[in-house]
Short mmCIF file of C-alpha atoms and ligand atoms in Angstrom, two decimals:
data_model
loop_
_atom_site.label_atom_id
_atom_site.label_comp_id
_atom_site.label_asym_id
_atom_site.label_seq_id
_atom_site.Cartn_x
_atom_site.Cartn_y
_atom_site.Cartn_z
CA UNK A 480 69.65 95.41 151.66
CA UNK A 481 72.18 92.89 149.91
CA UNK A 482 71.83 90.28 148.03
CA UNK A 483 74.38 87.04 147.40
CA UNK A 484 74.36 86.75 144.27
CA UNK A 485 75.54 83.27 143.34
CA UNK A 486 76.24 80.80 140.43
CA UNK A 487 72.99 79.25 138.90
CA UNK A 488 73.08 75.49 137.33
CA UNK A 489 75.51 75.61 134.47
CA UNK A 490 74.10 72.42 133.04
CA UNK A 491 78.70 71.45 133.55
CA UNK A 492 79.75 68.90 135.31
CA UNK A 493 81.94 70.01 138.24
CA UNK A 494 83.74 73.35 138.48
CA UNK A 495 84.57 75.96 135.88
CA UNK A 496 87.08 78.94 135.48
CA UNK A 497 86.50 82.42 136.16
CA UNK A 498 88.14 84.28 133.02
CA UNK A 499 86.57 87.70 133.35
CA UNK A 500 85.18 89.70 136.02
CA UNK A 501 83.34 92.31 134.67
CA UNK A 502 82.20 94.66 137.27
CA UNK A 503 84.06 96.49 140.39
CA UNK A 504 83.36 97.23 144.05
CA UNK A 505 80.81 100.58 143.78
CA UNK A 506 79.64 99.73 140.43
CA UNK A 507 76.01 100.80 139.63
CA UNK A 508 74.60 97.73 137.92
CA UNK A 509 71.10 97.04 135.52
CA UNK A 510 69.52 94.14 135.17
CA UNK A 511 71.03 91.55 133.05
CA UNK A 512 74.39 93.38 132.44
CA UNK A 513 77.18 91.42 132.33
CA UNK A 514 78.69 90.80 136.02
CA UNK A 515 81.08 87.85 134.57
CA UNK A 516 82.35 84.92 132.36
CA UNK A 517 82.93 81.54 133.28
CA UNK A 518 83.98 79.00 130.98
CA UNK A 519 84.35 75.21 131.21
CA UNK A 520 86.01 73.04 128.61
CA UNK A 521 82.93 73.44 126.18
CA UNK A 522 81.40 76.77 126.31
CA UNK A 523 82.31 80.70 128.06
CA UNK A 524 78.75 81.79 129.94
CA UNK A 525 78.32 85.38 130.31
CA UNK A 526 76.78 85.78 134.10
CA UNK A 527 74.32 88.53 133.82
CA UNK A 528 72.59 90.25 136.78
CA UNK A 529 69.51 89.05 138.28
CA UNK A 530 68.70 92.70 139.01
CA UNK A 531 69.84 95.93 139.37
CA UNK A 532 72.13 97.64 142.26
CA UNK A 533 75.29 98.71 143.52
CA UNK A 534 78.00 95.98 143.84
CA UNK A 535 79.23 95.79 147.53
CA UNK A 536 81.86 93.22 147.71
CA UNK A 537 83.09 90.80 145.20
CA UNK A 538 84.03 87.50 146.10
CA UNK A 539 85.72 85.44 143.49
CA UNK A 540 89.05 86.62 141.05
CA UNK A 541 89.89 85.78 137.70
CA UNK A 542 91.77 82.12 137.87
CA UNK A 543 89.21 81.25 140.63
CA UNK A 544 87.27 77.80 139.63
CA UNK A 545 83.26 77.97 140.75
CA UNK A 546 80.60 76.07 140.66
CA UNK A 547 76.92 75.80 141.44
CA UNK A 548 75.72 77.73 144.40
CA UNK A 549 78.69 79.54 144.81
CA UNK A 550 78.51 83.01 146.27
CA UNK A 551 80.16 85.46 143.14
CA UNK A 552 79.21 88.71 144.76
CA UNK A 553 77.04 91.21 147.25
CA UNK A 554 74.79 93.37 145.26
CA UNK A 555 73.07 96.02 147.48
CA UNK A 556 69.74 95.75 145.62
CA UNK A 557 67.52 98.62 144.55
CA UNK A 558 64.53 98.95 146.60
CA UNK A 559 62.27 99.14 144.07
CA UNK A 560 63.64 95.66 142.15
CA UNK A 561 61.23 92.61 142.40
CA UNK A 562 63.53 89.75 143.59
CA UNK A 563 62.20 86.62 143.16
CA UNK A 564 60.67 86.50 139.40
CA UNK A 565 63.86 88.69 138.12
CA UNK A 566 66.29 86.34 140.01
CA UNK A 567 64.68 83.23 138.81
CA UNK A 568 64.92 84.22 135.17
CA UNK A 569 68.34 85.90 134.98
CA UNK A 570 69.77 82.75 136.48
CA UNK A 571 68.17 80.49 134.55
CA UNK A 572 69.67 81.86 131.54
CA UNK A 573 73.31 82.50 131.33
CA UNK A 574 74.64 83.96 127.76
CA UNK A 575 76.43 81.00 126.58
CA UNK A 576 78.83 81.23 123.84
CA UNK A 577 80.04 77.29 122.24
CA UNK A 578 83.49 76.63 121.79
CA UNK A 579 83.73 76.20 118.07
CA UNK A 580 86.79 73.33 118.10
CA UNK A 581 84.14 70.98 120.44
CA UNK A 582 81.82 69.17 119.30
CA UNK A 583 79.48 68.34 121.82
CA UNK A 584 76.21 70.82 122.13
CA UNK A 585 77.16 73.80 124.50
CA UNK A 586 75.31 73.46 127.90
CA UNK A 587 72.55 75.91 128.18
CA UNK A 588 71.39 77.85 125.66
CA UNK A 589 68.22 79.59 125.17
CA UNK A 590 66.66 79.98 121.92
CA UNK A 591 65.88 83.68 122.71
CA UNK A 592 69.37 84.26 124.15
CA UNK A 593 71.10 82.52 121.19
CA UNK A 594 68.98 84.94 118.66
CA UNK A 595 69.48 87.82 120.53
CA UNK A 596 73.35 87.16 120.23
CA UNK A 597 74.15 85.70 117.68
CA UNK A 598 77.97 84.68 116.67
CA UNK A 599 79.54 86.55 114.09
CA UNK A 600 80.49 84.08 111.42
CA UNK A 601 83.89 85.97 110.30
CA UNK A 602 84.77 86.13 113.68
CA UNK A 603 83.59 82.56 114.69
CA UNK A 604 87.43 81.31 116.06
CA UNK A 605 87.95 84.45 117.85
CA UNK A 606 87.65 83.89 121.62
CA UNK A 607 85.38 86.60 123.18
CA UNK A 608 82.16 86.72 125.62
CA UNK A 609 78.95 87.21 124.27
CA UNK A 610 79.04 91.09 125.90
CA UNK A 611 82.29 91.64 123.72
CA UNK A 612 81.02 90.34 120.90
CA UNK A 613 77.26 92.29 120.74
CA UNK A 614 78.95 95.66 121.47
CA UNK A 615 82.03 94.98 118.76
CA UNK A 616 78.83 94.32 116.38
CA UNK A 617 76.99 97.17 117.62
CA UNK A 618 80.12 99.07 116.76
CA UNK A 619 81.18 97.18 113.22
CA UNK A 620 84.32 95.94 114.65
CA UNK A 621 86.00 92.83 113.39
CA UNK A 622 86.90 91.22 116.07
CA UNK A 623 89.61 89.68 114.17
CA UNK A 624 91.90 92.91 114.32
CA UNK A 625 91.41 93.31 118.14
CA UNK A 626 94.82 92.51 120.34
CA UNK A 627 93.53 90.25 122.81
CA UNK A 628 94.98 90.58 126.50
CA UNK A 629 92.51 88.09 127.94
CA UNK A 630 93.36 84.55 129.24
CA UNK A 631 94.18 81.79 125.83
CA UNK A 632 94.11 85.10 123.36
CA UNK A 633 90.14 85.86 124.99
CA UNK A 634 89.67 89.70 123.57
CA UNK A 635 88.33 91.51 126.86
CA UNK A 636 85.92 94.58 126.67
CA UNK A 637 88.80 96.66 127.89
CA UNK A 638 90.83 95.37 124.05
CA UNK A 639 88.07 96.67 122.44
CA UNK A 640 87.90 100.00 124.07
CA UNK A 641 91.44 100.35 123.49
CA UNK A 642 91.00 99.25 119.86
CA UNK A 643 88.04 101.72 119.54
CA UNK A 644 90.31 104.69 121.27
CA UNK A 645 93.29 104.28 118.83
CA UNK A 646 91.05 104.25 116.07
CA UNK A 647 89.67 107.15 116.73
CA UNK A 648 92.67 109.19 117.68
CA UNK A 649 93.96 108.03 113.98
CA UNK A 650 90.61 109.27 112.85
CA UNK A 651 90.86 112.48 114.43
CA UNK A 652 94.92 112.86 113.70
CA UNK A 653 96.54 115.58 111.02
CA UNK A 654 97.51 112.95 108.69
CA UNK A 655 94.32 110.80 108.79
CA UNK A 656 95.55 107.83 110.62
CA UNK A 657 98.45 107.15 108.40
CA UNK A 658 100.79 107.16 111.46
CA UNK A 659 102.35 103.84 112.90
CA UNK A 660 99.69 101.23 114.24
CA UNK A 661 99.87 98.44 116.07
CA UNK A 662 101.02 95.49 113.98
CA UNK A 663 98.55 92.54 114.50
CA UNK A 664 99.20 90.07 117.25
CA UNK A 665 101.77 87.68 116.81
CA UNK A 666 100.90 83.66 116.58
CA UNK A 667 102.07 81.75 119.38
CA UNK A 668 105.89 80.46 118.00
CA UNK A 669 106.51 77.73 120.11
CA UNK A 670 103.85 75.66 118.28
CA UNK A 671 106.36 75.59 115.41
CA UNK A 672 109.95 74.72 117.72
CA UNK A 673 111.31 76.16 120.97
CA UNK A 674 111.88 79.61 121.31
CA UNK A 675 112.87 82.18 124.12
CA UNK A 676 111.99 85.65 124.62
CA UNK A 677 113.89 89.10 125.53
CA UNK A 678 112.78 92.52 126.42
CA UNK A 679 113.30 95.02 123.49
CA UNK A 680 115.86 97.68 125.40
CA UNK A 681 114.73 101.60 125.23
CA UNK A 682 116.96 102.61 122.41
CA UNK A 683 115.87 99.18 120.09
CA UNK A 684 112.36 100.41 121.15
CA UNK A 685 112.88 103.74 120.23
CA UNK A 686 114.69 102.87 117.04
CA UNK A 687 111.77 100.69 115.98
CA UNK A 688 109.10 103.40 116.59
CA UNK A 689 111.44 105.95 114.70
CA UNK A 690 111.79 103.71 111.57
CA UNK A 691 108.70 103.01 111.46
CA UNK A 692 107.57 106.71 111.75
CA UNK A 693 109.86 107.35 108.66
CA UNK A 694 108.58 104.14 106.66
CA UNK A 695 104.92 105.40 106.81
CA UNK A 696 105.34 109.39 106.76
CA UNK A 697 107.85 109.70 103.64
CA UNK A 698 107.54 108.13 100.43
CA UNK A 699 110.89 106.99 99.45
CA UNK A 700 113.34 106.67 96.88
CA UNK A 701 116.76 105.27 96.47
CA UNK A 702 119.24 106.59 93.85
CA UNK A 703 122.62 104.21 93.41
CA UNK A 704 125.67 105.85 92.18
CA UNK A 705 129.81 104.84 92.67
CA UNK A 706 132.03 107.36 93.23
CA UNK A 707 136.17 106.51 92.17
CA UNK A 708 138.11 106.94 95.47
CA UNK A 709 141.27 105.47 94.43
CA UNK A 710 143.14 109.22 94.49
CA UNK A 711 141.32 109.62 97.34
CA UNK A 712 142.34 106.22 99.47
CA UNK A 713 145.84 107.19 97.98
CA UNK A 714 145.69 110.27 99.50
CA UNK A 715 144.31 108.88 102.56
CA UNK A 716 146.55 106.08 103.12
CA UNK A 717 149.78 108.68 102.70
CA UNK A 718 148.13 111.00 105.06
CA UNK A 719 147.00 108.30 107.62
CA UNK A 720 150.43 108.04 109.66
CA UNK A 721 150.57 111.72 110.10
CA UNK A 722 146.72 111.68 111.52
CA UNK A 723 147.46 108.93 113.98
CA UNK A 724 150.64 110.93 115.12
CA UNK A 725 148.51 113.46 116.18
CA UNK A 726 146.06 110.96 117.78
CA UNK A 727 143.29 110.32 114.99
CA UNK A 728 142.33 107.50 112.77
CA UNK A 729 141.58 108.81 108.92
CA UNK A 730 139.03 106.81 107.35
CA UNK A 731 136.79 107.73 104.45
CA UNK A 732 134.00 109.03 106.74
CA UNK A 733 135.47 112.43 107.00
CA UNK A 734 135.59 112.78 103.50
CA UNK A 735 132.11 111.92 102.89
CA UNK A 736 130.78 114.61 105.66
CA UNK A 737 133.03 116.92 104.07
CA UNK A 738 132.00 116.23 100.58
CA UNK A 739 128.28 115.99 101.92
CA UNK A 740 128.39 119.15 103.51
CA UNK A 741 129.58 120.82 100.02
CA UNK A 742 126.97 119.08 98.33
CA UNK A 743 124.22 120.35 100.36
CA UNK A 744 125.34 123.73 100.21
CA UNK A 745 125.25 123.73 96.36
CA UNK A 746 122.26 121.80 96.41
CA UNK A 747 119.90 123.26 99.35
CA UNK A 748 116.61 121.43 98.42
CA UNK A 749 118.25 118.31 100.24
CA UNK A 750 119.04 120.51 103.19
CA UNK A 751 115.67 121.18 104.09
CA UNK A 752 112.25 119.77 105.98
CA UNK A 753 109.18 119.40 104.57
CA UNK A 754 105.83 119.97 106.94
CA UNK A 755 102.67 119.11 104.82
CA UNK A 756 100.12 119.92 107.99
CA UNK A 757 101.08 123.90 107.05
CA UNK A 758 102.17 123.06 103.63
CA UNK A 759 105.41 124.75 103.68
CA UNK A 760 109.32 123.71 103.56
CA UNK A 761 111.72 124.69 106.09
CA UNK A 762 115.24 125.63 104.66
CA UNK A 763 118.30 124.92 106.75
CA UNK A 764 120.97 127.34 106.67
CA UNK A 765 123.21 125.14 108.94
CA UNK A 766 124.94 121.81 107.64
CA UNK A 767 124.74 119.44 110.80
CA UNK A 768 125.33 115.45 109.98
CA UNK A 769 124.21 112.54 111.75
CA UNK A 770 126.39 109.18 111.64
CA UNK A 771 124.78 106.17 112.17
CA UNK A 772 126.91 104.41 114.69
CA UNK A 773 126.34 100.09 115.37
CA UNK A 774 127.22 99.23 119.24
CA UNK A 775 126.46 96.50 121.19
CA UNK A 776 123.27 98.56 122.82
CA UNK A 777 121.84 99.12 119.44
CA UNK A 778 121.44 102.44 116.85
CA UNK A 779 122.34 105.82 117.87
CA UNK A 780 122.64 109.02 115.52
CA UNK A 781 125.01 111.29 117.24
CA UNK A 782 125.34 114.33 115.26
CA UNK A 783 128.10 116.33 113.88
CA UNK A 784 127.38 119.87 113.75
CA UNK A 785 128.29 122.83 111.32
CA UNK A 786 130.26 119.76 109.00
CA UNK A 787 131.07 122.60 106.47
CA UNK A 788 133.11 124.62 109.02
CA UNK A 789 135.41 121.88 110.26
CA UNK A 790 138.59 120.51 108.90
CA UNK A 791 138.97 116.68 107.98
CA UNK A 792 141.06 115.80 110.77
CA UNK A 793 138.82 117.90 113.54
CA UNK A 794 135.90 115.92 111.41
CA UNK A 795 137.76 112.50 111.90
CA UNK A 796 138.40 113.49 115.58
CA UNK A 797 134.86 114.43 116.06
CA UNK A 798 133.27 111.05 114.72
CA UNK A 799 135.81 108.84 116.88
CA UNK A 800 134.58 110.91 120.07
CA UNK A 801 130.97 110.43 119.21
CA UNK A 802 131.15 106.82 118.28
CA UNK A 803 133.24 106.06 121.45
CA UNK A 804 130.56 108.03 123.66
CA UNK A 805 128.05 105.82 121.64
CA UNK A 806 129.49 102.57 122.97
CA UNK A 807 129.83 103.72 126.31
CA UNK A 808 126.07 104.62 126.49
CA UNK A 809 127.55 108.63 127.20
CA UNK A 810 125.51 110.60 124.21
CA UNK A 811 123.81 113.38 125.52
CA UNK A 812 120.48 113.93 124.25
CA UNK A 813 121.70 117.68 122.61
CA UNK A 814 123.99 115.38 120.51
CA UNK A 815 121.37 113.27 118.90
CA UNK A 816 119.31 116.02 117.75
CA UNK A 817 119.36 118.84 114.98
CA UNK A 818 120.66 116.65 111.98
CA UNK A 819 119.95 117.74 108.41
CA UNK A 820 120.94 114.82 107.02
CA UNK A 821 122.33 111.30 107.65
CA UNK A 822 125.16 108.90 106.57
CA UNK A 823 125.50 105.45 107.71
CA UNK A 824 128.53 103.57 106.70
CA UNK A 825 128.58 99.99 106.86
CA UNK A 826 131.90 100.50 104.38
CA UNK A 827 133.92 98.71 106.59
CA UNK A 828 131.47 95.56 106.74
CA UNK A 829 130.69 94.66 103.26
CA UNK A 830 127.87 94.90 100.72
CA UNK A 831 127.49 96.63 97.40
CA UNK A 832 123.94 98.38 98.01
CA UNK A 833 121.39 98.99 100.07
CA UNK A 834 118.15 101.28 100.72
CA UNK A 835 118.54 102.93 104.09
CA UNK A 836 115.58 104.32 105.42
CA UNK A 837 115.35 108.49 105.41
CA UNK A 838 115.39 109.74 109.27
CA UNK A 839 112.39 112.19 109.20
CA UNK A 840 111.77 114.82 109.83
CA UNK A 841 115.66 115.12 107.42
CA UNK A 842 114.85 114.38 103.81
CA UNK A 843 117.78 112.23 102.73
CA UNK A 844 120.01 109.88 103.71
CA UNK A 845 123.73 108.40 102.00
CA UNK A 846 124.02 104.85 102.60
CA UNK A 847 127.69 104.18 101.86
CA UNK A 848 128.96 99.80 101.19
CA UNK A 849 132.20 98.55 100.35
CA UNK A 850 134.62 100.22 97.87
CA UNK A 851 135.70 97.39 95.61
CA UNK A 852 138.55 97.81 92.84
CA UNK A 853 136.37 97.41 89.55
CA UNK A 854 137.68 97.70 85.95
CA UNK A 855 136.81 101.06 84.90
CA UNK A 856 136.42 101.87 81.02
CA UNK A 857 138.96 105.09 80.46
CA UNK A 858 140.52 106.57 77.61
CA UNK A 859 140.01 103.08 75.28
CA UNK A 860 141.03 100.86 78.20
CA UNK A 861 140.00 98.92 80.91
CA UNK A 862 141.61 100.48 84.44
CA UNK A 863 141.56 99.04 87.90
CA UNK A 864 139.85 101.96 89.87
CA UNK A 865 138.52 101.85 93.89
CA UNK A 866 134.73 102.74 93.39
CA UNK A 867 132.69 103.33 96.33
CA UNK A 868 128.74 102.48 96.12
CA UNK A 869 126.41 105.02 97.47
CA UNK A 870 122.98 105.25 97.78
CA UNK A 871 120.94 108.11 98.33
CA UNK A 872 117.27 107.46 100.04
CA UNK A 873 115.24 110.95 99.96
CA UNK A 874 111.78 111.82 100.44
CA UNK A 875 110.01 112.24 97.50
CA UNK A 876 107.87 114.62 99.10
CA UNK A 877 110.66 116.99 99.19
CA UNK A 878 113.29 116.44 96.61
CA UNK A 879 112.67 115.28 93.11
CA UNK A 880 114.85 112.56 91.24
CA UNK A 881 116.76 114.92 89.49
CA UNK A 882 118.21 116.68 92.55
CA UNK A 883 118.71 113.34 94.13
CA UNK A 884 120.91 112.16 90.44
CA UNK A 885 122.49 115.27 90.99
CA UNK A 886 123.24 115.17 94.21
CA UNK A 887 124.92 111.77 93.84
CA UNK A 888 126.38 113.18 91.07
CA UNK A 889 128.28 115.74 92.60
CA UNK A 890 129.18 113.47 95.26
CA UNK A 891 131.33 111.52 92.79
CA UNK A 892 132.83 114.58 91.56
CA UNK A 893 133.89 115.83 94.90
CA UNK A 894 135.24 112.67 95.99
CA UNK A 895 136.96 111.71 92.63
CA UNK A 896 139.04 115.00 93.11
CA UNK A 897 138.99 116.33 96.83
CA UNK A 898 140.54 119.37 95.38
CA UNK A 899 137.01 120.16 94.38
CA UNK A 900 135.91 120.36 97.77
CA UNK A 901 138.58 123.15 98.32
CA UNK A 902 136.91 125.32 95.51
N1 COA B 1136 134.95 101.05 101.98
C1 COA B 1136 136.34 100.30 102.42
N2 COA B 1136 136.66 100.35 103.43
C2 COA B 1136 135.49 101.00 103.94
C3 COA B 1136 134.76 101.64 103.93
C4 COA B 1136 134.35 101.93 102.86
N3 COA B 1136 133.05 102.28 101.91
N4 COA B 1136 134.86 102.60 105.08
C5 COA B 1136 135.26 102.20 106.26
N5 COA B 1136 136.39 101.41 105.51
C6 COA B 1136 137.55 100.94 106.50
C7 COA B 1136 137.89 101.93 106.96
O1 COA B 1136 138.87 103.20 106.28
C8 COA B 1136 139.16 101.74 108.33
O2 COA B 1136 140.21 100.74 107.29
P1 COA B 1136 141.30 100.86 108.02
O3 COA B 1136 141.25 100.47 109.16
O4 COA B 1136 142.41 100.57 106.84
O5 COA B 1136 141.31 102.54 107.61
C9 COA B 1136 137.77 99.81 108.49
O6 COA B 1136 136.92 100.47 107.42
C10 COA B 1136 137.09 100.52 109.99
O7 COA B 1136 136.30 101.63 109.90
P2 COA B 1136 135.48 101.91 110.87
O8 COA B 1136 136.56 102.02 112.02
O9 COA B 1136 134.30 101.49 110.53
O10 COA B 1136 135.49 103.86 110.42
P3 COA B 1136 134.75 104.09 109.49
O11 COA B 1136 134.69 105.76 109.84
O12 COA B 1136 134.62 103.90 108.87
O13 COA B 1136 133.23 104.37 110.79
C11 COA B 1136 131.43 104.01 112.27
C12 COA B 1136 133.14 104.24 111.68
C13 COA B 1136 130.91 104.78 113.86
C14 COA B 1136 130.78 104.72 111.50
C15 COA B 1136 131.55 102.64 112.02
O14 COA B 1136 132.04 102.09 113.18
C16 COA B 1136 129.86 102.29 112.20
O15 COA B 1136 129.25 102.04 113.37
N6 COA B 1136 129.12 101.64 111.14
C17 COA B 1136 128.35 101.06 111.22
C18 COA B 1136 126.81 101.81 110.69
C19 COA B 1136 125.66 101.16 110.90
O16 COA B 1136 125.34 100.70 111.71
N7 COA B 1136 124.51 101.89 109.85
C20 COA B 1136 123.33 101.15 109.83
C21 COA B 1136 121.96 102.40 110.03
S1 COA B 1136 120.77 101.08 109.48
#
């Protein structure tokens, strides 16, 4: 038998808004299961099923406004249900949650209901229906940690389920939940001033995910150093015209690539990946170096392969092609994979030092800032030298501080006298 379920006397003037529909057509509900949540400006009220049965039709949706007597849904009532007494009892007792900001008493609060569903003191400023609060309490979830998706920042049952699912997945993951997590919900910034909102591009979203993963996965330290590139710069300027006639722009970057490849071969502890789950280190017998490229679409890190086997001019040419492909969004997936080390050069822009983030599963990244003329004390006197700031961040699980200091020191020697690269 189908029974029309109607809105009981809610004890409020006028109509109220439907803010949650907790059932779908075909659902089996037990007596007192929440059917929907209504909200007036003073209180949220959960409407319980007056009897058990199967939902056959739902006659309203979220956002509708209803008043006493309106039909909510059609329920195919179980034959055994004692209809009249149960209906009367349930409809007299909608479960009410008072809005904390409102001073007036909530319209209908049965003592027994209030006792059965007390509002947790710490969560009292959070918007959530009594059923969600009850479930959260049973599971020991602080509602403030759950990202709300309902109207007016309301925590819905689905939000609670999503939160619990995420926590369970974390607890069961090999790193015991240390992987990137969902940040706490942001405040409504429009309360502080005018704002507008833009969607993240795909590359921005991927970069954000990758950065967070690197940040929480690898304990990182940055080793600072300087390389005297006075002679290198002189050589570069001498060779620049020659390179240009071959269609190549000769910057500091190809020299840095070559020096890093040399240092990675000499100190292979930085050319590895660490696999903590399997308790092992993977040594790379190749030298592929990623270069961070800034484009209007975001940050790309194309990879120069076999850097140790290429000449400075070949490297200069390849960097130019990769940087242009990045700007044109034409990099192929294979060109973005397989690096064993990364260089992030901000030298053409400025700055004295920075702490780049290791591109996990690599274990080190070299940040390069702007070369500046500096007085350097040589043979008893100050002489002007062009000094290049180096910032080497490394994953301290795989690389020791001494190894990192040896690496930047070696880079200094190589860049200080590029004849060393020939040896
Ligand atoms: N100190 C002083 N000058 C420098 C320098 C440094 N460390 N690095 C580059 N320059 C100079 C170059 O020599 C060149 O000068 P020139 O025209 O007199 O020859 C000028 O700055 C412009 O160089 P640029 O065209 O940028 O070439 P590059 O080879 O140095 O860098 C890219 C190429 C693609 C890496 C660079 O354009 C880029 O995108 N950098 C940003 C990387 C980034 O965003 N990193 C952050 C990641 S978190």
